[in-house]
PDB file of C-alpha atoms in Angstrom:
ATOM      1  CA  UNK G   1       4.481  -5.660 -26.302  1.00  0.00           C
ATOM      2  CA  UNK G   2       5.358  -1.787 -27.092  1.00  0.00           C
ATOM      3  CA  UNK G   3       6.345   0.242 -25.025  1.00  0.00           C
ATOM      4  CA  UNK G   4       3.507   2.869 -24.100  1.00  0.00           C
ATOM      5  CA  UNK G   5       3.537   6.542 -25.318  1.00  0.00           C
ATOM      6  CA  UNK G   6       3.287   9.646 -23.017  1.00  0.00           C
ATOM      7  CA  UNK G   7      -0.333  10.197 -24.162  1.00  0.00           C
ATOM      8  CA  UNK G   8      -1.418   6.083 -23.544  1.00  0.00           C
ATOM      9  CA  UNK G   9       0.503   6.591 -19.799  1.00  0.00           C
ATOM     10  CA  UNK G  10      -1.511  10.005 -19.316  1.00  0.00           C
ATOM     11  CA  UNK G  11      -5.010   8.238 -20.280  1.00  0.00           C
ATOM     12  CA  UNK G  12      -3.907   4.840 -18.146  1.00  0.00           C
ATOM     13  CA  UNK G  13      -3.315   7.564 -15.032  1.00  0.00           C
ATOM     14  CA  UNK G  14      -6.221   8.735 -15.501  1.00  0.00           C
ATOM     15  CA  UNK G  15      -8.280   5.916 -15.469  1.00  0.00           C
ATOM     16  CA  UNK G  16      -6.574   4.511 -12.582  1.00  0.00           C
ATOM     17  CA  UNK G  17      -6.298   7.667 -10.424  1.00  0.00           C
ATOM     18  CA  UNK G  18      -9.275   6.800  -8.148  1.00  0.00           C
ATOM     19  CA  UNK G  19      -8.751   2.975  -7.979  1.00  0.00           C
ATOM     20  CA  UNK G  20      -6.890   1.558  -4.313  1.00  0.00           C
ATOM     21  CA  UNK G  21      -4.478  -0.864  -4.675  1.00  0.00           C
ATOM     22  CA  UNK G  22      -5.047  -4.535  -5.119  1.00  0.00           C
ATOM     23  CA  UNK G  23      -1.929  -6.122  -3.679  1.00  0.00           C
ATOM     24  CA  UNK G  24       0.615  -5.536  -1.625  1.00  0.00           C
ATOM     25  CA  UNK G  25       4.480  -6.472  -2.154  1.00  0.00           C
ATOM     26  CA  UNK G  26       5.714  -6.978   1.978  1.00  0.00           C
ATOM     27  CA  UNK G  27       7.812  -8.916   3.637  1.00  0.00           C
ATOM     28  CA  UNK G  28       8.069 -12.000   1.697  1.00  0.00           C
ATOM     29  CA  UNK G  29       8.397  -9.702  -1.456  1.00  0.00           C
ATOM     30  CA  UNK G  30       7.400 -11.121  -5.192  1.00  0.00           C
ATOM     31  CA  UNK G  31       6.634 -14.225  -4.641  1.00  0.00           C
ATOM     32  CA  UNK G  32       5.137 -17.304  -7.750  1.00  0.00           C
ATOM     33  CA  UNK G  33       1.789 -17.075  -5.907  1.00  0.00           C
ATOM     34  CA  UNK G  34       2.079 -13.251  -5.469  1.00  0.00           C
ATOM     35  CA  UNK G  35       2.278 -13.453  -9.390  1.00  0.00           C
ATOM     36  CA  UNK G  36       0.023 -15.960  -9.970  1.00  0.00           C
ATOM     37  CA  UNK G  37      -2.414 -13.658  -8.327  1.00  0.00           C
ATOM     38  CA  UNK G  38      -1.275 -10.759  -9.918  1.00  0.00           C
ATOM     39  CA  UNK G  39      -2.220 -12.527 -13.030  1.00  0.00           C
ATOM     40  CA  UNK G  40      -5.458 -13.327 -11.901  1.00  0.00           C
ATOM     41  CA  UNK G  41      -5.824  -9.980 -11.238  1.00  0.00           C
ATOM     42  CA  UNK G  42      -4.677  -8.428 -14.485  1.00  0.00           C
ATOM     43  CA  UNK G  43      -6.897 -10.781 -16.382  1.00  0.00           C
ATOM     44  CA  UNK G  44     -10.048  -9.061 -14.763  1.00  0.00           C
ATOM     45  CA  UNK G  45      -9.472  -5.730 -14.101  1.00  0.00           C
ATOM     46  CA  UNK G  46      -6.194  -4.957 -16.761  1.00  0.00           C
ATOM     47  CA  UNK G  47      -5.127  -1.816 -14.499  1.00  0.00           C
ATOM     48  CA  UNK G  48      -4.498  -2.214 -10.704  1.00  0.00           C
ATOM     49  CA  UNK G  49      -2.145  -0.624  -8.262  1.00  0.00           C
ATOM     50  CA  UNK G  50       0.149  -2.308  -6.027  1.00  0.00           C
ATOM     51  CA  UNK G  51       1.605  -1.010  -3.149  1.00  0.00           C
ATOM     52  CA  UNK G  52       5.172  -1.734  -1.250  1.00  0.00           C
ATOM     53  CA  UNK G  53       4.383  -1.401   2.235  1.00  0.00           C
ATOM     54  CA  UNK G  54       6.835  -0.122   4.284  1.00  0.00           C
ATOM     55  CA  UNK G  55       8.177  -3.316   5.782  1.00  0.00           C
ATOM     56  CA  UNK G  56       9.279  -4.999   2.741  1.00  0.00           C
ATOM     57  CA  UNK G  57      12.731  -5.964   1.535  1.00  0.00           C
ATOM     58  CA  UNK G  58      12.292  -4.452  -1.461  1.00  0.00           C
ATOM     59  CA  UNK G  59      12.378  -1.106  -2.944  1.00  0.00           C
ATOM     60  CA  UNK G  60       9.471   0.624  -5.847  1.00  0.00           C
ATOM     61  CA  UNK G  61      11.744  -0.536  -8.324  1.00  0.00           C
ATOM     62  CA  UNK G  62      13.430  -3.820  -7.220  1.00  0.00           C
ATOM     63  CA  UNK G  63       9.921  -4.390  -7.296  1.00  0.00           C
ATOM     64  CA  UNK G  64       8.914  -3.087 -10.348  1.00  0.00           C
ATOM     65  CA  UNK G  65      11.577  -5.127 -12.442  1.00  0.00           C
ATOM     66  CA  UNK G  66      11.123  -7.930 -10.860  1.00  0.00           C
ATOM     67  CA  UNK G  67       7.206  -8.328 -11.526  1.00  0.00           C
ATOM     68  CA  UNK G  68       7.807  -6.766 -14.960  1.00  0.00           C
ATOM     69  CA  UNK G  69      10.631  -9.591 -15.753  1.00  0.00           C
ATOM     70  CA  UNK G  70       8.351 -11.856 -14.712  1.00  0.00           C
ATOM     71  CA  UNK G  71       5.067 -10.692 -16.554  1.00  0.00           C
ATOM     72  CA  UNK G  72       4.595  -8.773 -19.576  1.00  0.00           C
ATOM     73  CA  UNK G  73       2.814  -6.098 -18.210  1.00  0.00           C
ATOM     74  CA  UNK G  74       3.323  -2.117 -18.660  1.00  0.00           C
ATOM     75  CA  UNK G  75       4.265   0.537 -15.863  1.00  0.00           C
ATOM     76  CA  UNK G  76       1.882   3.356 -16.628  1.00  0.00           C
ATOM     77  CA  UNK G  77       3.167   5.400 -13.220  1.00  0.00           C
ATOM     78  CA  UNK G  78       5.300   4.796  -9.989  1.00  0.00           C
ATOM     79  CA  UNK G  79       4.468   7.364  -7.650  1.00  0.00           C
ATOM     80  CA  UNK G  80       5.373   7.343  -4.115  1.00  0.00           C
ATOM     81  CA  UNK G  81       5.300   3.697  -2.542  1.00  0.00           C
ATOM     82  CA  UNK G  82       2.798   2.541  -5.799  1.00  0.00           C
ATOM     83  CA  UNK G  83       3.138   1.161  -9.107  1.00  0.00           C
ATOM     84  CA  UNK G  84       0.386   1.269 -11.584  1.00  0.00           C
ATOM     85  CA  UNK G  85       0.352  -1.621 -13.686  1.00  0.00           C
ATOM     86  CA  UNK G  86      -0.988  -2.309 -17.071  1.00  0.00           C
ATOM     87  CA  UNK G  87      -1.939  -5.309 -18.548  1.00  0.00           C
ATOM     88  CA  UNK G  88      -4.769  -5.882 -21.453  1.00  0.00           C
ATOM     89  CA  UNK G  89      -6.645  -9.082 -21.601  1.00  0.00           C
ATOM     90  CA  UNK G  90      -5.902 -10.404 -24.143  1.00  0.00           C
ATOM     91  CA  UNK G  91      -8.700 -12.038 -25.452  1.00  0.00           C
ATOM     92  CA  UNK G  92     -11.231  -9.129 -25.093  1.00  0.00           C
ATOM     93  CA  UNK G  93      -9.800  -6.009 -23.994  1.00  0.00           C
ATOM     94  CA  UNK G  94     -11.739  -3.666 -21.559  1.00  0.00           C
ATOM     95  CA  UNK G  95      -9.861  -0.266 -21.927  1.00  0.00           C
ATOM     96  CA  UNK G  96      -9.463   0.992 -24.969  1.00  0.00           C
ATOM     97  CA  UNK G  97      -5.828   2.720 -25.629  1.00  0.00           C
ATOM     98  CA  UNK G  98      -5.320   5.852 -27.389  1.00  0.00           C
ATOM     99  CA  UNK G  99      -3.019   5.420 -30.528  1.00  0.00           C
TER     100      UNK G  99
END
């Protein structure tokens, strides 16, 4: 997957601004079941927020590294304790990304 350009990230950030986190990384960290849930949610939504909560053993960068190593997704934004993650649907992408 080619990296997102600044323009593309900006577009995704504007789309993700109003979104609420759909998943949380907690004390258990990034497990296989977490990744399975993430895949299912990304197939439907393509763009989601994930929050790393206070009692998590991982910080935001560690969570990003583990997620991107297990899924071919893109990080559109990291802010505070929240990741904005993008993975287009392979068959029918809903989000149109500027070139």
